[in-house]
Tab-separated table of C-alpha atoms in Angstrom:
chain	number	residue	atom	x	y	z
A	1	MET	CA	-6.027	-19.690	-53.926
A	2	SER	CA	-5.921	-16.505	-56.014
A	3	SER	CA	-6.163	-13.431	-53.808
A	4	GLN	CA	-4.124	-11.054	-55.972
A	5	LEU	CA	-5.349	-8.112	-58.031
A	6	GLY	CA	-3.600	-5.789	-60.460
A	7	ASN	CA	-0.728	-5.681	-62.956
A	8	LYS	CA	1.216	-2.514	-62.115
A	9	PHE	CA	-0.367	-1.803	-58.733
A	10	LYS	CA	-0.503	-5.304	-57.286
A	11	VAL	CA	-2.472	-6.149	-54.169
A	12	ASN	CA	-2.220	-9.545	-52.453
A	13	ILE	CA	-4.448	-10.169	-49.430
A	14	PHE	CA	-3.784	-12.868	-46.848
A	15	GLY	CA	-5.133	-14.210	-43.565
A	16	GLU	CA	-8.335	-15.565	-42.023
A	17	SER	CA	-11.046	-14.038	-39.874
A	18	HIS	CA	-9.935	-15.835	-36.682
A	19	GLY	CA	-6.240	-16.277	-37.496
A	20	LYS	CA	-3.476	-14.389	-35.699
A	21	CYS	CA	-3.532	-11.588	-38.248
A	22	ILE	CA	-4.714	-10.477	-41.645
A	23	GLY	CA	-2.728	-8.399	-44.065
A	24	VAL	CA	-1.780	-7.171	-47.498
A	25	VAL	CA	1.285	-7.001	-49.727
A	26	ILE	CA	1.274	-4.061	-52.158
A	27	GLU	CA	3.612	-3.688	-55.132
A	28	GLY	CA	3.767	-0.605	-57.327
A	29	ILE	CA	3.636	2.252	-54.820
A	30	PRO	CA	5.888	4.966	-56.319
A	31	ALA	CA	9.201	5.204	-54.466
A	32	GLY	CA	9.251	8.290	-52.256
A	33	PHE	CA	5.485	8.625	-52.039
A	34	GLU	CA	4.582	9.967	-48.588
A	35	ILE	CA	1.774	7.916	-47.074
A	36	ASP	CA	-0.418	9.869	-44.646
A	37	LEU	CA	-0.911	7.383	-41.806
A	38	ASP	CA	-3.468	9.629	-40.073
A	39	LYS	CA	-5.711	9.520	-43.158
A	40	LEU	CA	-5.176	5.783	-43.438
A	41	ASN	CA	-6.139	5.136	-39.808
A	42	LEU	CA	-9.198	7.409	-40.050
A	43	PHE	CA	-10.360	5.465	-43.105
A	44	MET	CA	-9.888	2.185	-41.239
A	45	GLN	CA	-11.976	3.447	-38.326
A	46	LYS	CA	-14.818	4.385	-40.687
A	47	ARG	CA	-14.866	0.824	-42.054
A	48	LYS	CA	-15.591	-0.442	-38.540
A	49	GLY	CA	-19.084	1.096	-38.595
A	50	LYS	CA	-21.348	2.211	-35.758
A	51	LYS	CA	-21.712	-0.059	-32.731
A	52	ASN	CA	-25.504	-0.025	-32.498
A	53	ILE	CA	-25.970	-1.152	-36.116
A	54	SER	CA	-22.796	-3.192	-36.664
A	55	THR	CA	-21.230	-6.354	-35.302
A	56	ALA	CA	-20.250	-6.401	-31.634
A	57	ARG	CA	-16.806	-7.684	-32.612
A	58	ASN	CA	-14.414	-4.924	-31.578
A	59	GLU	CA	-11.067	-4.957	-33.344
A	60	SER	CA	-8.678	-1.994	-33.151
A	61	ASP	CA	-7.758	-2.404	-36.851
A	62	GLU	CA	-4.410	-0.779	-36.120
A	63	VAL	CA	-2.270	-1.000	-39.249
A	64	ASN	CA	1.301	-2.190	-38.731
A	65	ILE	CA	3.508	-1.648	-41.791
A	66	VAL	CA	6.404	-4.083	-41.625
A	67	SER	CA	8.178	-3.558	-44.971
A	68	GLY	CA	8.470	-1.140	-47.886
A	69	PHE	CA	8.077	1.959	-45.718
A	70	PHE	CA	10.910	4.093	-44.294
A	71	ASN	CA	11.032	7.645	-42.935
A	72	ALA	CA	7.283	8.083	-43.667
A	73	LYS	CA	7.762	7.280	-47.356
A	74	ALA	CA	7.311	4.252	-49.583
A	75	THR	CA	10.636	2.712	-50.555
A	76	GLY	CA	9.373	1.339	-53.868
A	77	THR	CA	9.783	-2.258	-52.717
A	78	PRO	CA	6.744	-4.372	-51.741
A	79	LEU	CA	4.884	-2.826	-48.819
A	80	THR	CA	3.527	-5.324	-46.298
A	81	ALA	CA	0.957	-4.330	-43.683
A	82	ILE	CA	-0.605	-6.538	-41.025
A	83	ILE	CA	-3.630	-6.114	-38.768
A	84	LYS	CA	-3.889	-8.289	-35.678
A	85	ASN	CA	-7.057	-10.228	-34.803
A	86	SER	CA	-7.709	-10.055	-31.078
A	87	ASP	CA	-11.467	-10.092	-30.410
A	88	VAL	CA	-12.238	-13.592	-31.699
A	89	LYS	CA	-14.782	-16.052	-30.329
A	90	SER	CA	-14.094	-19.198	-32.317
A	91	LYS	CA	-16.379	-21.382	-30.171
A	92	ASP	CA	-19.359	-19.672	-31.805
A	93	TYR	CA	-18.389	-21.446	-35.042
A	94	GLU	CA	-17.825	-25.023	-33.841
A	95	GLN	CA	-21.238	-26.158	-35.068
A	96	LEU	CA	-20.437	-24.764	-38.529
A	97	LYS	CA	-17.711	-27.301	-39.223
A	98	ASN	CA	-20.311	-29.647	-40.684
A	99	ILE	CA	-23.498	-27.542	-40.772
A	100	PHE	CA	-23.276	-24.959	-43.539
A	101	ARG	CA	-24.752	-21.462	-43.289
A	102	PRO	CA	-27.152	-20.595	-46.129
A	103	SER	CA	-25.771	-18.064	-48.655
A	104	HIS	CA	-22.266	-18.235	-47.129
A	105	ALA	CA	-19.137	-19.738	-48.674
A	106	ASP	CA	-19.133	-22.573	-46.116
A	107	TYR	CA	-20.293	-25.199	-48.628
A	108	THR	CA	-18.308	-23.982	-51.641
A	109	GLY	CA	-15.162	-23.494	-49.546
A	110	TYR	CA	-15.531	-27.002	-48.103
A	111	VAL	CA	-15.745	-28.538	-51.573
A	112	LYS	CA	-13.028	-26.327	-53.110
A	113	TYR	CA	-10.464	-27.107	-50.396
A	114	ASN	CA	-11.494	-30.668	-49.565
A	115	GLY	CA	-12.679	-29.777	-46.066
A	116	PHE	CA	-9.384	-28.159	-45.007
A	117	ASN	CA	-10.724	-24.586	-45.151
A	118	ASP	CA	-10.767	-22.506	-41.949
A	119	TYR	CA	-14.496	-22.217	-41.200
A	120	ARG	CA	-14.140	-19.949	-38.135
A	121	GLY	CA	-15.803	-16.642	-38.906
A	122	GLY	CA	-15.798	-17.534	-42.591
A	123	GLY	CA	-12.005	-17.886	-42.706
A	124	HIS	CA	-10.491	-16.323	-45.824
A	125	PHE	CA	-13.987	-15.633	-47.210
A	126	SER	CA	-14.903	-13.335	-44.315
A	127	GLY	CA	-15.743	-9.658	-44.583
A	128	ARG	CA	-12.887	-9.248	-42.122
A	129	LEU	CA	-10.570	-9.449	-45.145
A	130	THR	CA	-11.928	-6.110	-46.372
A	131	ALA	CA	-9.716	-4.464	-43.725
A	132	PRO	CA	-6.450	-5.129	-45.614
A	133	LEU	CA	-8.293	-4.297	-48.847
A	134	CYS	CA	-9.011	-0.889	-47.315
A	135	VAL	CA	-5.336	-0.425	-46.425
A	136	ALA	CA	-4.370	-0.862	-50.074
A	137	GLY	CA	-7.393	1.121	-51.239
A	138	ASN	CA	-6.702	4.151	-49.079
A	139	ILE	CA	-3.069	4.238	-50.176
A	140	ALA	CA	-4.294	4.076	-53.777
A	141	MET	CA	-6.736	6.924	-53.071
A	142	GLN	CA	-3.929	9.023	-51.607
A	143	ILE	CA	-1.825	8.454	-54.736
A	144	LEU	CA	-4.772	9.228	-57.030
A	145	LYS	CA	-5.528	12.493	-55.243
A	146	LYS	CA	-1.960	13.744	-54.847
A	147	ASN	CA	-0.526	12.665	-58.208
A	148	TYR	CA	-3.595	12.813	-60.467
A	149	CYS	CA	-6.147	15.097	-58.697
A	150	ILE	CA	-8.710	12.256	-58.691
A	151	GLU	CA	-11.092	11.787	-55.757
A	152	ILE	CA	-13.481	8.930	-55.006
A	153	PHE	CA	-16.643	9.171	-52.910
A	154	SER	CA	-19.297	6.595	-52.024
A	155	HIS	CA	-22.581	6.824	-50.160
A	156	ILE	CA	-25.630	4.709	-49.437
A	157	ILE	CA	-28.616	5.504	-51.641
A	158	ASN	CA	-31.010	2.961	-50.215
A	159	ILE	CA	-31.473	0.408	-47.465
A	160	GLY	CA	-33.766	-2.479	-48.430
A	161	CYS	CA	-36.728	-1.130	-50.343
A	162	LEU	CA	-36.956	2.128	-48.397
A	163	ASP	CA	-37.214	5.445	-50.216
A	164	MET	CA	-34.955	7.453	-47.931
A	165	GLY	CA	-34.758	10.587	-50.052
A	166	GLU	CA	-30.956	10.443	-50.302
A	167	LYS	CA	-29.594	12.651	-53.101
A	168	SER	CA	-27.794	11.042	-56.029
A	169	PHE	CA	-24.414	12.264	-57.237
A	170	TYR	CA	-26.229	13.354	-60.398
A	171	SER	CA	-28.179	15.997	-58.456
A	172	ALA	CA	-25.871	16.799	-55.530
A	173	THR	CA	-23.346	19.628	-55.594
A	174	TYR	CA	-19.663	18.794	-55.247
A	175	GLU	CA	-19.649	20.436	-51.815
A	176	GLU	CA	-22.485	18.151	-50.730
A	177	ILE	CA	-20.602	15.162	-52.062
A	178	LYS	CA	-17.430	16.120	-50.157
A	179	SER	CA	-19.489	16.510	-46.972
A	180	ILE	CA	-19.865	12.705	-46.852
A	181	ASN	CA	-16.338	12.562	-45.409
A	182	ASN	CA	-17.542	14.392	-42.297
A	183	LYS	CA	-20.518	12.110	-41.582
A	184	SER	CA	-20.572	9.199	-39.139
A	185	LEU	CA	-22.216	7.130	-41.874
A	186	ALA	CA	-21.850	7.603	-45.625
A	187	PHE	CA	-24.880	9.761	-46.414
A	188	ILE	CA	-25.353	13.217	-47.905
A	189	ASP	CA	-28.704	13.811	-46.231
A	190	GLU	CA	-28.925	13.630	-42.431
A	191	ASN	CA	-32.593	12.657	-42.530
A	192	ALA	CA	-31.863	9.768	-44.894
A	193	MET	CA	-29.200	8.541	-42.485
A	194	ASN	CA	-31.636	8.589	-39.570
A	195	ILE	CA	-34.233	6.637	-41.582
A	196	ALA	CA	-31.578	4.058	-42.461
A	197	ILE	CA	-30.443	3.656	-38.854
A	198	GLU	CA	-34.024	3.178	-37.697
A	199	GLU	CA	-34.606	0.465	-40.324
A	200	ILE	CA	-31.379	-1.375	-39.482
A	201	GLU	CA	-32.148	-1.292	-35.758
A	202	LYS	CA	-35.599	-2.719	-36.512
A	203	VAL	CA	-34.328	-5.691	-38.532
A	204	LYS	CA	-31.616	-6.300	-35.948
A	205	LYS	CA	-34.229	-6.517	-33.199
A	206	ASN	CA	-36.107	-9.096	-35.299
A	207	GLY	CA	-32.954	-11.195	-35.759
A	208	ASP	CA	-32.941	-10.453	-39.477
A	209	SER	CA	-30.777	-8.441	-41.884
A	210	VAL	CA	-31.199	-6.043	-44.796
A	211	GLY	CA	-29.331	-5.190	-48.001
A	212	GLY	CA	-28.717	-1.909	-49.762
A	213	VAL	CA	-27.164	-0.033	-52.679
A	214	ILE	CA	-24.002	2.085	-52.718
A	215	GLU	CA	-23.429	4.856	-55.257
A	216	THR	CA	-19.784	5.643	-56.096
A	217	GLY	CA	-18.394	8.615	-57.993
A	218	ILE	CA	-14.874	9.073	-59.371
A	219	PHE	CA	-14.208	12.776	-59.930
A	220	GLY	CA	-11.363	14.559	-61.701
A	221	ILE	CA	-10.446	11.722	-64.059
A	222	LYS	CA	-9.157	12.826	-67.454
A	223	THR	CA	-10.272	11.492	-70.814
A	224	GLY	CA	-8.438	8.470	-72.217
A	225	ILE	CA	-7.942	6.129	-69.255
A	226	GLY	CA	-8.763	2.460	-69.889
A	227	GLU	CA	-8.547	0.033	-72.765
A	228	PRO	CA	-11.126	-1.426	-75.171
A	229	ILE	CA	-12.446	-5.012	-75.111
A	230	PHE	CA	-10.896	-6.861	-72.150
A	231	ASP	CA	-9.276	-4.071	-70.102
A	232	THR	CA	-12.178	-1.650	-69.938
A	233	ILE	CA	-12.653	0.613	-66.931
A	234	GLU	CA	-15.987	-1.093	-66.220
A	235	GLY	CA	-14.449	-4.564	-66.403
A	236	ASN	CA	-11.503	-3.763	-64.138
A	237	ILE	CA	-13.584	-1.915	-61.556
A	238	ALA	CA	-16.238	-4.639	-61.572
A	239	LYS	CA	-13.651	-7.374	-61.036
A	240	ALA	CA	-12.235	-5.484	-58.057
A	241	ILE	CA	-15.646	-4.653	-56.580
A	242	PHE	CA	-16.699	-8.309	-56.629
A	243	ALA	CA	-13.778	-9.009	-54.288
A	244	VAL	CA	-15.949	-7.414	-51.587
A	245	PRO	CA	-18.047	-10.130	-49.901
A	246	ALA	CA	-21.838	-9.680	-50.290
A	247	VAL	CA	-21.607	-7.649	-53.511
A	248	LYS	CA	-24.091	-9.123	-55.992
A	249	GLY	CA	-24.397	-6.486	-58.682
A	250	ILE	CA	-22.870	-3.393	-60.270
A	251	ASP	CA	-24.047	-1.020	-62.973
A	252	PHE	CA	-22.529	2.090	-64.532
A	253	GLY	CA	-24.337	5.315	-65.354
A	254	ALA	CA	-27.964	4.623	-66.213
A	255	GLY	CA	-27.165	0.913	-65.880
A	256	PHE	CA	-30.122	-1.416	-66.334
A	257	SER	CA	-32.422	1.587	-66.811
A	258	ALA	CA	-30.771	1.984	-70.224
A	259	GLY	CA	-32.694	-1.073	-71.360
A	260	TYR	CA	-35.924	0.868	-70.947
A	261	MET	CA	-34.827	4.031	-72.811
A	262	LYS	CA	-34.764	5.260	-76.414
A	263	GLY	CA	-31.524	6.455	-77.992
A	264	SER	CA	-32.919	9.982	-78.153
A	265	GLU	CA	-33.397	9.864	-74.369
A	266	TYR	CA	-30.177	8.096	-73.486
A	267	ASN	CA	-27.436	9.584	-75.687
A	268	ASP	CA	-25.019	11.952	-73.926
A	269	ARG	CA	-24.666	15.063	-76.138
A	270	LEU	CA	-21.123	16.430	-76.427
A	271	ASN	CA	-20.681	20.081	-75.558
A	272	TYR	CA	-17.900	22.712	-75.413
A	273	VAL	CA	-18.141	24.464	-72.047
A	274	ASN	CA	-15.913	27.521	-72.570
A	275	ASP	CA	-14.854	29.962	-75.281
A	276	ASP	CA	-11.103	29.714	-74.783
A	277	GLU	CA	-9.964	28.278	-78.109
A	278	LYS	CA	-6.557	27.375	-76.644
A	279	ASN	CA	-8.068	25.398	-73.795
A	280	LEU	CA	-11.378	24.035	-74.998
A	281	LYS	CA	-13.074	21.696	-72.529
A	282	ILE	CA	-15.526	19.052	-73.645
A	283	GLU	CA	-18.292	17.691	-71.455
A	284	THR	CA	-21.522	15.796	-72.055
A	285	LYS	CA	-24.861	17.389	-71.218
A	286	THR	CA	-25.997	14.206	-69.464
A	287	ASN	CA	-24.025	11.294	-68.056
A	288	HIS	CA	-26.041	8.173	-68.793
A	289	ASP	CA	-22.831	6.392	-69.821
A	290	GLY	CA	-21.365	6.984	-66.366
A	291	GLY	CA	-18.247	8.687	-67.708
A	292	ILE	CA	-17.152	5.787	-69.933
A	293	ASN	CA	-17.320	5.160	-73.697
A	294	GLY	CA	-15.742	2.106	-75.308
A	295	GLY	CA	-14.217	1.136	-71.988
A	296	ILE	CA	-12.326	4.457	-71.853
A	297	SER	CA	-12.953	7.481	-69.614
A	298	ASN	CA	-14.594	10.431	-71.391
A	299	GLY	CA	-13.751	13.063	-68.771
A	300	MET	CA	-17.108	13.053	-67.016
A	301	PRO	CA	-17.397	11.637	-63.481
A	302	ILE	CA	-17.419	7.843	-63.450
A	303	ILE	CA	-20.545	6.885	-61.525
A	304	PHE	CA	-21.706	3.383	-60.651
A	305	ASN	CA	-24.026	1.594	-58.243
A	306	THR	CA	-23.160	-1.488	-56.213
A	307	ALA	CA	-25.816	-3.867	-54.852
A	308	VAL	CA	-24.983	-5.404	-51.467
A	309	LYS	CA	-27.021	-8.389	-50.301
A	310	PRO	CA	-28.430	-8.765	-46.771
A	311	THR	CA	-26.033	-10.284	-44.238
A	312	PRO	CA	-26.544	-14.067	-44.597
A	313	SER	CA	-25.808	-14.653	-40.891
A	314	ILE	CA	-29.201	-14.055	-39.269
A	315	TYR	CA	-30.598	-15.337	-35.991
A	316	ILE	CA	-33.819	-16.704	-37.480
A	317	PRO	CA	-33.737	-20.550	-37.847
A	318	GLN	CA	-32.899	-21.618	-41.421
A	319	GLU	CA	-32.976	-24.881	-43.350
A	320	THR	CA	-29.593	-26.319	-44.349
A	321	ILE	CA	-27.602	-29.586	-44.416
A	322	ASN	CA	-25.236	-31.479	-42.123
A	323	ILE	CA	-22.360	-32.749	-44.275
A	324	SER	CA	-21.220	-35.283	-41.641
A	325	THR	CA	-24.620	-37.026	-41.330
A	326	GLY	CA	-25.826	-36.518	-44.889
A	327	LYS	CA	-29.143	-35.199	-43.605
A	328	ASN	CA	-31.150	-32.011	-43.781
A	329	THR	CA	-31.231	-29.966	-40.603
A	330	THR	CA	-32.146	-26.585	-39.158
A	331	LEU	CA	-29.521	-24.038	-38.123
A	332	GLN	CA	-29.860	-21.138	-35.718
A	333	ILE	CA	-26.709	-19.068	-36.052
A	334	LYS	CA	-24.899	-17.743	-32.998
A	335	GLY	CA	-22.121	-15.191	-32.796
A	336	ARG	CA	-21.761	-11.522	-33.701
A	337	HIS	CA	-22.941	-10.289	-37.065
A	338	ASP	CA	-23.831	-7.082	-38.902
A	339	PRO	CA	-27.567	-6.573	-39.513
A	340	ALA	CA	-26.597	-4.571	-42.632
A	341	ILE	CA	-23.250	-5.076	-44.348
A	342	VAL	CA	-23.886	-2.138	-46.674
A	343	THR	CA	-23.003	0.522	-44.071
A	344	ARG	CA	-19.460	-0.862	-43.852
A	345	ALA	CA	-19.134	-2.041	-47.456
A	346	VAL	CA	-18.959	1.600	-48.582
A	347	TYR	CA	-15.239	1.770	-47.767
A	348	PRO	CA	-14.154	-1.532	-49.343
A	349	VAL	CA	-16.089	-0.529	-52.493
A	350	MET	CA	-14.207	2.775	-52.663
A	351	SER	CA	-10.969	0.896	-52.041
A	352	ALA	CA	-11.547	-1.665	-54.770
A	353	ALA	CA	-12.407	1.076	-57.270
A	354	ALA	CA	-9.255	3.033	-56.358
A	355	ILE	CA	-7.006	-0.027	-56.744
A	356	ALA	CA	-8.473	-0.898	-60.159
A	357	LEU	CA	-8.292	2.692	-61.430
A	358	LEU	CA	-4.732	3.328	-60.249
A	359	ASP	CA	-3.618	0.067	-61.838
A	360	LEU	CA	-5.087	1.193	-65.182
A	361	ILE	CA	-3.469	4.634	-64.931
A	362	LEU	CA	-0.047	3.160	-64.158
């Protein structure tokens, strides 16, 4: 099973949803880098979401670093961090040993691993594994900010098909963007957040779920990061983002809207923004390319959208199969599940982007 990402900043995730623990091994943290554990723990708490619109599973998500960390600094050797699983209810998943949940990895995991996969809570395919991803991602974000003055922000721009009125990074000020860090959910606009909560509570009451879209911005990146052809910024970020369960799409800049535009509408005009001949700065007047040309950063913010599907575990009866009887059946899922994964996926998406970007920079 391949659960490793990166060449210079390597991240290897291990564990299962209902196992004793989950964790991550990280290689490539610069020796002597001071990891802010308070920032790391705050980030982990944000990933947990809000109780009324998230799963009832209550894990502390306390990060225990067991190697590669001494006197508050990285030693330069592999850093290993574990997170204990304590609030598990494995009995809820007994029926899923042979009856597969629609749109989950139950069926594919069963075939891939000849029926030996851990099906409890989704096992290694569970969203629970985004917790160690966030450990590595937040450390990467700390390195990016301190060593390279790069910051990453994500927020929810829509829930389902609702028009919530949430500002895009293209129209928001940088102060508004930074304000996301102070919100209980990742929104710029308070009214948009309230609309989203109301919608999620409604689908939860109906036993259903809803998807959404996350907008991510990478700010402060210099021109020249990335490689053409196979090691593009888009390719590396996309590969990392698809490690987040429930992600089904990603687009950069204007994305699929570019297919409906003329070149005269789309092209980002280059522009000098000051008169200091010794320190000329180049920007583009628009940012339809999302800060990337030829797979390489052009100095503008890298902006992309991530589509997150509705939680497949819903309480409405669904058609499926029973692998032990070879017959069709109906499944009504039990257990504790998020009515909207997107509210918590914000932080794994940021983490994946940070890991991919830092790996390219190194």
